[in-house]
XYZ file of C-alpha atoms in Angstrom:
705
model
C 0.129 -0.212 -0.304
C 2.401 2.124 0.696
C 3.955 1.824 -2.549
C 1.447 2.342 -4.479
C 0.583 5.723 -2.294
C 4.571 7.187 -3.610
C 3.013 6.141 -6.754
C 0.905 8.158 -6.577
C 1.986 11.174 -5.361
C 4.588 11.453 -7.906
C 2.191 9.796 -11.328
C -1.210 11.313 -9.653
C -4.575 11.345 -11.215
C -3.225 9.985 -14.460
C -2.125 6.495 -12.578
C -4.999 5.836 -10.704
C -6.891 6.568 -14.696
C -4.468 4.802 -16.495
C -4.273 1.563 -14.421
C -8.266 1.140 -14.655
C -8.270 1.745 -17.887
C -6.325 -1.412 -18.369
C -8.353 -3.648 -16.648
C -11.317 -1.692 -19.234
C -9.437 -3.672 -21.535
C -9.376 -6.771 -20.025
C -5.601 -6.608 -19.142
C -4.518 -7.577 -15.668
C -4.147 -4.714 -13.352
C -5.574 -4.334 -10.056
C -7.714 -0.848 -10.792
C -10.413 -0.892 -7.991
C -7.468 -1.907 -5.219
C -5.629 1.398 -7.439
C -8.956 3.239 -6.758
C -9.711 2.426 -2.484
C -6.087 3.688 -2.203
C -6.059 6.781 -3.917
C -8.785 7.300 -1.987
C -7.555 5.972 1.460
C -4.487 8.682 0.538
C -7.225 11.534 -0.657
C -8.598 11.193 2.963
C -5.398 11.783 4.119
C -4.656 15.349 2.481
C -2.996 13.142 0.006
C -5.122 14.543 -3.285
C -9.063 15.494 -3.050
C -11.486 12.682 -3.507
C -13.156 14.524 -6.264
C -10.198 14.364 -8.803
C -9.912 10.720 -7.508
C -13.460 9.379 -9.096
C -13.613 11.997 -12.048
C -10.224 10.484 -12.941
C -10.862 7.471 -12.127
C -14.641 7.486 -14.032
C -12.327 8.914 -17.514
C -10.198 5.639 -17.327
C -14.149 3.425 -16.925
C -14.905 4.808 -19.404
C -12.172 5.419 -21.883
C -11.201 1.633 -21.369
C -14.808 0.483 -22.034
C -15.329 2.561 -25.134
C -11.466 1.199 -26.820
C -12.610 -2.369 -25.752
C -15.532 -1.429 -27.689
C -14.335 -0.659 -30.679
C -12.051 -3.379 -30.925
C -14.690 -5.289 -29.791
C -17.099 -4.479 -33.076
C -14.066 -4.362 -35.275
C -12.770 -7.898 -34.874
C -15.565 -9.739 -33.023
C -15.294 -13.169 -31.031
C -11.300 -13.852 -31.943
C -9.113 -11.059 -30.252
C -10.261 -11.516 -26.977
C -10.452 -15.001 -27.189
C -5.999 -15.627 -27.999
C -5.876 -13.564 -24.670
C -4.215 -15.561 -22.092
C -6.020 -13.744 -18.739
C -9.154 -15.247 -20.151
C -10.228 -18.944 -21.093
C -13.588 -20.383 -22.990
C -15.777 -20.514 -19.679
C -14.784 -17.491 -18.101
C -16.198 -15.660 -21.983
C -18.872 -18.454 -22.030
C -20.164 -16.802 -18.158
C -20.235 -13.348 -19.818
C -21.531 -13.539 -22.296
C -24.606 -15.501 -20.668
C -24.467 -12.494 -18.590
C -24.937 -10.031 -20.687
C -27.956 -11.600 -22.545
C -28.660 -12.094 -19.102
C -29.499 -8.448 -18.356
C -29.490 -6.500 -22.056
C -27.866 -3.300 -22.383
C -28.231 -2.647 -18.356
C -25.304 -5.230 -18.074
C -23.084 -2.031 -18.982
C -23.859 -1.228 -15.294
C -23.865 -3.656 -13.965
C -21.120 -5.644 -14.670
C -18.881 -2.882 -13.818
C -19.545 -3.876 -10.787
C -18.310 -6.896 -11.352
C -14.856 -8.569 -11.110
C -13.795 -10.235 -14.402
C -16.994 -9.843 -16.712
C -16.472 -5.716 -16.470
C -13.493 -6.693 -17.826
C -14.702 -8.215 -21.057
C -18.450 -6.514 -20.691
C -17.600 -4.030 -23.250
C -15.463 -6.553 -26.464
C -18.683 -8.935 -25.738
C -21.137 -5.008 -26.362
C -18.680 -4.669 -29.489
C -19.601 -7.912 -29.946
C -23.463 -8.032 -30.619
C -23.332 -4.733 -32.404
C -24.888 -3.087 -29.678
C -25.316 0.413 -30.187
C -22.590 3.099 -30.081
C -25.071 5.602 -28.349
C -26.417 3.157 -26.023
C -23.523 1.721 -25.589
C -21.939 4.947 -24.438
C -24.790 6.171 -22.235
C -24.502 3.173 -19.772
C -20.983 3.116 -19.585
C -21.232 6.996 -19.165
C -23.368 6.116 -15.548
C -22.046 2.779 -14.887
C -18.956 4.460 -14.367
C -19.004 7.536 -12.889
C -21.624 4.534 -10.412
C -18.915 2.941 -9.875
C -16.275 5.487 -9.502
C -18.658 7.337 -6.909
C -19.038 4.326 -4.944
C -15.740 2.808 -4.352
C -14.195 5.855 -3.911
C -16.261 6.727 -1.302
C -15.181 3.734 0.902
C -11.775 3.702 0.170
C -12.011 7.866 1.466
C -14.367 6.706 4.556
C -11.355 3.806 5.130
C -9.215 6.088 5.255
C -11.026 8.619 7.925
C -11.441 5.615 9.913
C -7.797 3.822 10.024
C -7.102 5.307 13.661
C -10.597 2.399 14.504
C -8.830 -0.380 12.401
C -5.937 0.610 14.623
C -7.861 0.002 17.735
C -9.787 -3.063 16.592
C -6.618 -5.158 16.241
C -5.191 -3.683 19.170
C -8.064 -5.777 20.300
C -7.866 -8.884 18.349
C -3.908 -8.764 17.198
C -2.248 -10.193 14.620
C -2.778 -13.636 15.005
C -6.885 -13.604 14.777
C -5.911 -11.476 10.976
C -3.692 -13.636 10.351
C -6.519 -17.035 10.747
C -8.819 -14.577 8.915
C -6.724 -14.309 6.029
C -6.314 -17.828 5.766
C -9.676 -19.357 5.963
C -10.596 -15.989 3.641
C -7.917 -17.860 1.191
C -9.555 -21.146 1.903
C -12.790 -19.815 1.301
C -11.995 -18.800 -1.749
C -10.155 -22.002 -2.417
C -12.988 -24.248 -1.588
C -15.905 -22.061 -3.393
C -13.826 -22.175 -6.399
C -13.817 -25.523 -6.326
C -16.692 -26.512 -5.009
C -19.107 -26.936 -7.433
C -18.560 -29.786 -9.188
C -15.488 -31.748 -10.256
C -15.526 -30.278 -13.220
C -14.459 -27.122 -12.917
C -11.447 -27.515 -10.888
C -9.553 -29.425 -12.897
C -10.205 -27.594 -15.843
C -8.836 -25.169 -13.702
C -4.924 -23.595 -13.854
C -4.535 -25.893 -10.598
C -6.592 -29.361 -12.324
C -4.469 -28.738 -15.558
C -1.605 -29.023 -13.856
C -3.426 -32.194 -12.071
C -4.078 -33.452 -15.167
C -0.597 -32.884 -17.044
C 1.015 -35.035 -13.296
C -1.470 -37.513 -13.884
C -0.439 -38.251 -17.375
C 2.344 -38.554 -16.500
C 2.208 -40.845 -13.844
C -0.166 -42.795 -16.201
C 3.507 -43.023 -18.434
C 5.497 -43.881 -15.786
C 3.881 -46.448 -13.554
C 0.923 -49.206 -14.912
C -2.673 -48.702 -12.536
C -2.575 -50.123 -9.198
C 1.138 -48.397 -7.915
C 0.208 -44.875 -8.480
C -0.140 -45.240 -4.799
C 4.043 -45.397 -3.936
C 4.853 -43.049 -6.188
C 2.357 -40.394 -4.471
C 3.686 -41.416 -1.463
C 6.955 -41.005 -2.912
C 6.646 -36.864 -3.889
C 4.871 -36.425 -0.603
C 7.640 -37.757 1.249
C 10.528 -35.878 -0.819
C 8.973 -32.715 -0.515
C 8.415 -32.587 4.206
C 11.277 -34.378 4.372
C 13.629 -31.866 2.786
C 11.607 -29.017 4.310
C 11.572 -30.502 7.584
C 15.683 -30.982 6.533
C 16.109 -27.939 5.892
C 14.115 -26.753 9.116
C 16.328 -29.290 11.138
C 19.941 -27.936 9.495
C 19.030 -24.910 10.403
C 18.157 -25.564 13.643
C 21.019 -27.730 14.195
C 23.549 -24.921 12.005
C 22.530 -21.792 14.522
C 22.046 -20.528 10.685
C 21.189 -16.482 12.118
C 18.908 -16.057 10.156
C 16.348 -18.240 11.279
C 15.690 -16.491 14.593
C 15.235 -13.449 11.817
C 12.514 -15.348 10.599
C 11.200 -16.314 14.526
C 11.406 -13.368 15.317
C 9.502 -11.045 13.139
C 6.822 -13.651 12.624
C 5.903 -14.012 16.001
C 6.513 -9.572 15.981
C 4.062 -9.787 13.490
C 1.470 -11.789 15.750
C 1.257 -10.536 18.710
C 0.815 -6.316 16.705
C -1.136 -4.342 18.876
C -2.434 -7.059 20.829
C -2.623 -6.390 24.271
C -4.128 -9.438 25.939
C -4.385 -13.110 25.250
C -8.476 -13.260 24.241
C -10.680 -16.966 24.948
C -11.409 -16.857 21.344
C -7.557 -17.661 21.200
C -7.137 -19.833 23.845
C -10.261 -21.509 22.684
C -8.610 -22.082 19.433
C -5.223 -23.275 20.774
C -7.523 -25.741 22.571
C -7.904 -27.552 19.074
C -4.460 -29.073 19.045
C -3.968 -30.101 22.862
C -2.457 -33.680 23.183
C -5.217 -34.539 25.737
C -7.970 -32.820 23.044
C -6.400 -34.381 20.463
C -5.987 -38.132 22.417
C -9.399 -37.690 23.073
C -10.974 -37.221 19.150
C -8.514 -40.376 18.101
C -10.184 -42.959 20.952
C -14.147 -41.599 19.873
C -12.732 -41.976 16.533
C -11.426 -45.130 17.159
C -14.469 -46.909 19.375
C -16.553 -45.702 16.594
C -15.158 -47.213 13.710
C -14.973 -50.281 15.205
C -18.541 -49.818 16.809
C -19.182 -49.848 12.627
C -17.301 -52.367 11.721
C -14.542 -50.671 10.016
C -11.921 -51.967 12.159
C -8.372 -51.588 10.148
C -10.143 -47.815 9.925
C -9.992 -47.542 13.279
C -6.252 -49.771 13.897
C -5.057 -46.800 11.329
C -6.723 -44.189 13.435
C -4.498 -45.032 16.650
C -1.297 -45.760 14.805
C -1.779 -41.969 12.855
C -1.640 -40.312 16.474
C 0.471 -42.548 18.431
C 2.626 -42.652 15.526
C 2.655 -38.819 15.238
C 2.588 -38.634 19.088
C 6.020 -40.773 19.207
C 7.602 -39.032 16.055
C 7.203 -35.011 17.378
C 8.330 -35.913 20.733
C 10.898 -38.249 19.995
C 11.967 -35.143 17.695
C 11.734 -32.570 20.670
C 13.682 -34.682 22.618
C 16.631 -35.250 21.279
C 17.138 -32.323 19.681
C 15.492 -30.721 22.902
C 15.357 -27.234 21.220
C 14.263 -24.488 24.180
C 10.549 -22.711 23.532
C 10.756 -18.779 23.011
C 10.992 -16.435 25.723
C 8.146 -15.596 28.029
C 5.384 -18.453 26.757
C 2.377 -18.166 27.835
C 1.297 -20.965 30.627
C 0.094 -23.537 29.059
C -0.039 -27.204 29.254
C 2.596 -29.114 27.120
C 3.519 -32.692 27.052
C 7.758 -31.566 26.615
C 9.671 -28.157 27.957
C 10.610 -28.508 23.998
C 9.806 -26.370 20.567
C 11.478 -27.924 18.119
C 8.897 -29.311 15.695
C 5.881 -28.254 17.407
C 4.055 -30.900 18.866
C 0.255 -29.455 18.300
C 0.684 -28.720 14.875
C 2.239 -32.106 13.259
C -0.313 -33.795 15.440
C -3.488 -31.416 14.099
C -2.043 -32.156 10.294
C -2.113 -35.977 11.236
C -4.923 -36.129 13.343
C -7.607 -33.738 11.283
C -6.065 -34.852 7.788
C -6.823 -38.159 8.609
C -10.240 -37.579 9.982
C -10.544 -35.660 6.397
C -9.569 -38.539 4.892
C -12.051 -40.898 6.764
C -14.744 -38.647 5.581
C -14.641 -38.370 2.301
C -14.559 -41.937 1.162
C -16.858 -42.469 -0.582
C -18.473 -39.696 -1.159
C -18.706 -36.963 -4.100
C -16.545 -33.679 -4.886
C -18.067 -31.357 -2.414
C -16.987 -33.350 0.162
C -14.062 -33.996 -0.214
C -13.683 -30.135 -1.336
C -15.656 -29.347 2.523
C -13.351 -31.943 4.890
C -10.211 -30.654 3.228
C -10.346 -27.260 3.406
C -11.890 -27.387 7.249
C -8.473 -29.499 8.271
C -6.176 -26.760 6.906
C -7.615 -24.462 8.853
C -7.786 -26.016 11.743
C -4.008 -27.211 11.117
C -2.950 -24.030 10.122
C -4.724 -22.041 12.936
C -3.566 -24.188 15.651
C 0.212 -23.468 13.812
C -0.987 -19.287 13.945
C -1.774 -19.535 18.057
C 1.003 -22.111 19.177
C 3.408 -19.461 17.902
C 1.146 -15.979 19.445
C 0.886 -17.396 22.391
C 5.132 -18.063 22.257
C 4.767 -21.844 22.449
C 6.777 -22.708 19.368
C 9.107 -20.633 16.688
C 8.257 -20.262 12.568
C 10.150 -22.745 12.105
C 8.980 -24.939 14.492
C 5.452 -24.651 13.766
C 7.184 -25.011 9.660
C 8.914 -28.657 10.828
C 5.625 -29.610 12.368
C 3.545 -29.185 9.456
C 6.045 -30.835 6.874
C 6.315 -33.768 9.548
C 2.755 -34.092 9.649
C 2.123 -33.950 6.154
C 4.701 -36.688 5.946
C 3.317 -39.114 8.434
C 0.293 -39.001 7.429
C 1.089 -39.706 4.396
C 1.374 -43.565 5.438
C -1.985 -44.551 7.427
C -3.530 -43.218 4.270
C -0.997 -44.896 1.700
C -1.848 -47.982 3.756
C -5.578 -47.751 3.658
C -5.919 -46.613 -0.517
C -6.734 -50.552 -2.102
C -4.328 -49.851 -4.819
C -1.819 -50.390 -1.972
C -3.612 -53.776 -0.854
C -3.430 -54.149 -4.215
C 0.290 -53.341 -6.091
C 1.017 -55.791 -2.195
C -0.222 -58.909 -3.855
C 1.569 -58.091 -7.048
C 4.657 -57.881 -4.559
C 4.062 -60.490 -2.719
C 3.039 -63.088 -7.108
C 6.481 -62.013 -8.689
C 8.660 -62.301 -5.088
C 6.877 -65.887 -5.478
C 8.401 -65.964 -8.700
C 11.832 -65.218 -7.601
C 14.607 -68.216 -6.470
C 15.657 -68.321 -3.363
C 19.251 -67.532 -3.588
C 17.612 -64.131 -4.898
C 15.496 -63.888 -2.636
C 18.248 -64.407 0.336
C 20.937 -62.425 -1.520
C 17.691 -59.473 -0.651
C 18.003 -60.142 3.038
C 22.260 -60.235 2.874
C 21.259 -56.683 1.127
C 19.847 -56.063 4.467
C 22.559 -57.720 6.482
C 26.121 -56.202 5.046
C 24.965 -52.108 5.450
C 23.062 -52.811 9.385
C 27.539 -55.309 10.512
C 29.125 -52.179 8.143
C 28.021 -49.795 10.378
C 27.912 -51.155 13.354
C 31.876 -51.362 12.881
C 32.056 -47.757 11.418
C 30.063 -45.667 14.330
C 32.282 -45.221 17.813
C 31.380 -47.373 21.053
C 28.052 -46.460 22.174
C 27.686 -45.762 25.981
C 24.953 -46.428 28.044
C 23.659 -42.891 29.131
C 23.135 -42.316 33.491
C 20.188 -40.931 32.796
C 17.810 -43.941 31.139
C 17.344 -45.162 34.876
C 16.414 -42.293 35.935
C 12.747 -43.005 35.482
C 9.702 -40.703 36.259
C 7.824 -42.145 38.024
C 9.932 -43.260 40.782
C 6.688 -43.357 44.020
C 7.572 -45.975 46.935
C 4.644 -47.502 47.828
C 4.020 -50.371 50.436
C 7.637 -50.441 51.033
C 8.900 -51.511 47.045
C 10.501 -48.442 45.087
C 9.642 -47.423 41.602
C 6.280 -50.106 42.665
C 4.676 -49.823 39.664
C 7.506 -49.890 37.330
C 8.696 -53.442 38.966
C 4.622 -55.311 39.535
C 4.309 -53.559 35.870
C 6.764 -57.053 34.584
C 3.596 -59.269 36.021
C 2.331 -59.693 32.893
C 5.299 -61.515 31.072
C 5.743 -64.053 33.588
C 1.279 -64.931 32.955
C 1.519 -64.864 28.969
C 5.539 -66.709 29.642
C 3.452 -68.830 31.726
C 0.471 -68.966 29.490
C 3.079 -69.674 26.805
C 4.493 -72.381 27.876
C 1.360 -74.277 29.451
C -0.077 -74.170 25.919
C 3.444 -75.998 24.414
C 3.336 -78.517 26.721
C 0.039 -79.721 25.797
C 0.878 -79.785 22.251
C 2.861 -83.035 23.830
C 0.054 -85.239 23.442
C -0.562 -84.284 19.974
C 2.949 -84.276 18.591
C 2.708 -80.312 18.516
C -0.116 -80.313 16.232
C -2.424 -77.946 15.119
C 0.095 -74.942 15.669
C 3.332 -77.460 14.285
C 3.520 -79.601 11.973
C 6.155 -81.694 13.720
C 7.115 -80.862 17.847
C 10.412 -79.715 17.046
C 9.219 -76.616 15.908
C 8.048 -75.371 18.761
C 11.497 -75.137 20.515
C 12.133 -71.414 19.572
C 9.193 -71.002 20.794
C 9.909 -72.690 24.289
C 12.329 -70.438 24.290
C 10.694 -67.532 23.259
C 8.652 -67.670 26.156
C 11.108 -68.748 28.470
C 12.909 -65.881 28.252
C 9.598 -63.203 28.621
C 8.679 -65.165 31.831
C 11.725 -65.036 33.254
C 12.553 -61.562 32.181
C 9.129 -60.214 34.438
C 11.772 -61.399 37.420
C 14.505 -60.028 35.254
C 13.441 -56.314 34.980
C 11.414 -56.599 38.757
C 14.826 -57.347 40.304
C 16.772 -54.593 37.817
C 14.121 -51.504 38.098
C 14.271 -51.823 42.741
C 17.700 -50.402 42.317
C 18.471 -49.019 38.601
C 21.831 -49.720 37.657
C 23.745 -50.949 34.624
C 24.822 -53.255 37.398
C 20.551 -54.580 37.435
C 20.410 -53.510 34.414
C 22.297 -56.457 32.997
C 19.600 -59.644 34.190
C 16.560 -57.203 32.193
C 18.867 -57.185 29.418
C 19.495 -61.061 29.051
C 16.589 -62.700 29.789
C 15.015 -60.451 26.565
C 18.027 -60.945 23.557
C 16.225 -64.999 24.370
C 13.461 -63.496 23.260
C 14.706 -61.175 20.551
C 16.890 -64.315 18.777
C 14.050 -66.838 19.509
C 11.974 -65.364 17.750
C 13.989 -64.697 14.563
C 14.984 -68.283 14.496
C 11.023 -69.265 14.594
C 10.557 -66.821 11.654
C 13.979 -68.506 9.315
C 11.836 -72.058 10.735
C 9.458 -71.318 9.299
C 9.360 -69.752 6.215
C 12.986 -70.096 4.823
C 14.417 -73.672 6.087
C 13.242 -75.169 9.323
C 16.360 -77.095 10.020
C 18.649 -74.224 9.340
C 16.472 -71.665 11.895
C 16.680 -74.668 14.680
C 19.983 -74.915 13.734
C 20.661 -71.489 13.883
C 19.127 -71.180 17.508
C 21.318 -71.593 20.029
C 24.013 -69.500 17.718
C 21.734 -66.889 17.775
C 20.777 -66.770 21.171
C 24.428 -67.004 22.459
C 25.132 -63.832 19.901
C 22.319 -63.115 22.222
C 23.629 -62.596 25.638
C 26.503 -62.352 24.014
C 26.373 -58.802 23.024
C 24.939 -57.867 26.617
C 27.573 -59.361 28.216
C 30.177 -57.213 26.314
C 28.308 -54.208 26.953
C 28.950 -54.689 30.631
C 32.420 -55.694 30.680
C 32.465 -52.223 28.073
C 31.261 -50.470 31.371
C 33.210 -51.735 33.227
C 36.148 -51.106 31.155
C 34.737 -47.723 31.433
C 34.464 -47.679 27.035
C 30.988 -49.029 27.303
C 29.639 -49.959 24.157
C 26.178 -50.952 23.414
C 26.288 -51.427 19.082
C 25.753 -54.750 19.043
C 22.757 -55.623 21.743
C 21.398 -52.849 19.140
C 22.218 -54.810 16.744
C 20.452 -58.004 18.317
C 17.539 -55.935 19.527
C 16.287 -53.994 16.041
C 18.448 -55.513 13.546
C 15.178 -59.130 14.146
C 12.782 -55.503 13.487
C 14.140 -55.045 10.047
C 15.001 -58.219 9.339
C 11.805 -60.672 9.644
C 9.419 -58.454 7.528
C 11.616 -58.864 4.743
C 11.634 -62.490 5.346
C 8.037 -62.390 5.078
C 7.416 -60.284 2.363
C 10.108 -63.266 0.640
C 9.647 -66.354 1.672
C 5.967 -68.068 2.497
C 5.137 -69.507 5.481
C 3.920 -73.700 5.598
C 1.202 -72.011 8.181
C -1.373 -69.972 8.635
C -1.610 -66.590 10.087
C 1.567 -66.193 9.025
C 1.768 -62.141 8.503
C -0.087 -61.737 12.617
C 4.473 -60.886 13.153
C 3.678 -57.628 11.606
C 1.179 -57.100 14.518
C 3.912 -58.436 16.964
C 6.542 -55.896 16.041
C 4.080 -52.964 15.798
C 2.783 -53.125 19.195
C 6.749 -53.933 20.024
C 7.687 -50.422 18.131
C 4.311 -48.944 20.617
C 6.266 -49.766 23.493
C 9.638 -48.515 23.047
C 7.368 -45.707 22.032
C 6.011 -45.007 25.394
C 8.912 -46.229 26.652
C 10.971 -42.690 24.670
C 8.194 -41.052 26.230
C 8.470 -42.054 29.759
C 8.162 -38.543 31.365
C 6.131 -36.755 28.702
C 3.348 -39.784 29.110
C 4.016 -39.303 32.631
C 2.889 -35.291 32.514
C 0.278 -36.708 30.027
C -2.262 -38.952 32.832
C -1.629 -36.703 35.856
C 0.676 -38.597 37.505
C -0.749 -41.533 37.668
C 0.797 -43.872 35.345
C 4.590 -43.183 33.728
C 4.787 -44.024 29.875
C 7.636 -47.153 31.119
C 5.656 -48.519 32.749
C 2.514 -48.213 30.261
C 5.390 -50.000 27.807
C 6.059 -53.097 29.989
C 2.401 -53.425 29.896
C 2.238 -53.005 26.017
C 6.282 -54.951 25.891
C 3.652 -58.072 27.517
C 0.516 -57.563 25.097
C 2.999 -58.502 22.272
C 4.221 -61.224 24.235
C 0.558 -62.129 24.030
C -0.592 -62.094 20.566
C 2.993 -63.979 19.661
C 0.687 -66.617 21.772
C -2.408 -66.180 20.435
C -1.134 -66.203 16.544
C -0.076 -69.550 18.065
C -3.178 -70.634 18.972
C -5.443 -70.173 15.358
C -2.758 -70.876 13.513
C -2.838 -73.914 11.103
C -0.538 -75.831 9.052
C -0.564 -75.047 4.898
C 1.066 -78.198 4.128
C 1.366 -81.446 5.789
C 4.947 -82.241 5.023
C 8.079 -79.354 5.007
C 9.346 -77.756 2.287
C 12.916 -77.166 2.062
C 14.469 -73.765 0.518
C 16.195 -75.270 -3.050
C 20.306 -73.175 -3.601
C 19.344 -73.336 -6.874
């Protein structure tokens, strides 16, 4: 606005006439904006409002007459060549002209786009020049007077605008601007899908679709879409994280500028702003997630219900984990609101808002018309944007924190959306069918391709010492004389499910292992697994009574029995039965050795967790690959994915021990929940054995051709 005022002071009224005249001729120019700014400037003493109105009217009348003459002489072929006027706009204007007749010249002056072509249309339709001039004169003077007067009144009341800004602050201006933009986009695309596809964005979208058709086969484009989202969101997050890690000066300048602008003129936080901030509160989003998951489960949409929980839990673990890892402090002097952690990067509320509201919009649009899909996306984007803006305003995050939260939320949202797509299921079946055509040697090469990088990284990376803060749990309450009471007693489910598994395997002796096993010898890895789980209950309880490295070894030793035995079981059931059985004890020995080496390194003051980390996490990576490449000899083989997912959720609760404890008001900690969830993984393994049946009566050995 200041630039236009400076131009007005330099060039005066001819600038007003020229800008409006160009717009009247169909040339893109902000004619109405020029008139409003010139009138507002006149209200402050820069020029005369009478001369501003006369100049605007003169520009409109002259421009319209030039366009009318060109339309008469060259016809429709001239206007259709203009890059800024397409067939749809022209057809709409022609219908409007034929409906209202000569008075269209007056009415159209007040309608954007239509006023840019109505003079051409009047000339094309051979309207009498005398009639056009009369109506054009009335319309130009009337339009210039009304719009100029509005600008003049606005200029005279700028102090009221300033007073209003002091009441609402820049935060509500930003929210209203975002809402207005979304409503404008919504209105343009709401009516029907055809209008979207004929627009500029829709044309680009169609071009991309054509490219996807050439690059990919039907049913696999979802993979490409997610890949593009991964690249875009990952790039944005990477840039922001790099700025923070490197402490770039531009990062702090952007953050300060955004927060200062949002807090412009605000003297106090309004109740409306605090209410809007609740839309991003972790507790509120958790309730929304729980209600949605229960409703979907009740309606029989079990897969969507599980994905709803995964969407929220994964986003919470991702955001909270990065906050704890990067440890970027909150901005100075934040509003005293409840926070899950004391860190800012990424903004957790923005990340969760994009993931949760985006997922709800995705659920809403399934099997609904185009208008409902547009409305759902509009609401989700507005809520996510509002959460980020209020977070900036209330000092809960910096601009870079919010941008990182949005990009990470969008990135994470792609996973459940991708997983819920029917095309992905078909693509998964195609991949599985192709895997079945591979030779055993090729499948083993794929597995080796995962194993070698892990081994290389293990020896390249420097030793990883045990963090002393690991033993400092959130819940250290002493109850009935037992320190860390809930962390101790929460190990009981390990003993219960481990004993249940051992009892189940013992009963199979009478049937020779049937129906859970073709041969009784195949129960051996699961016997070690359930023994390891049951013993873990004692080792973990012993450790949590007095947490330190000396006691931690007794927690980790039986856990390695569980990790390696379940890995051997998968090898036995999918790759080769004899190989899995022969590898069982060497793999268990490797697990025990990794813990012994870690403890020995701690005693010699150079702690090294690398090999124990391999024992714990390499099976979690290798087992899904084995499941994808090698067919199982039993039903329910894919249940191993659920077991891994449950264990991953348990590790997330372990990472968020203190934040979860704060979130739940000091009732239960994340580490306690971790024990319960990890025990659930044991139950799921037992459930898999109870329900499965052999697919073939005989063991099929993998050939090495």
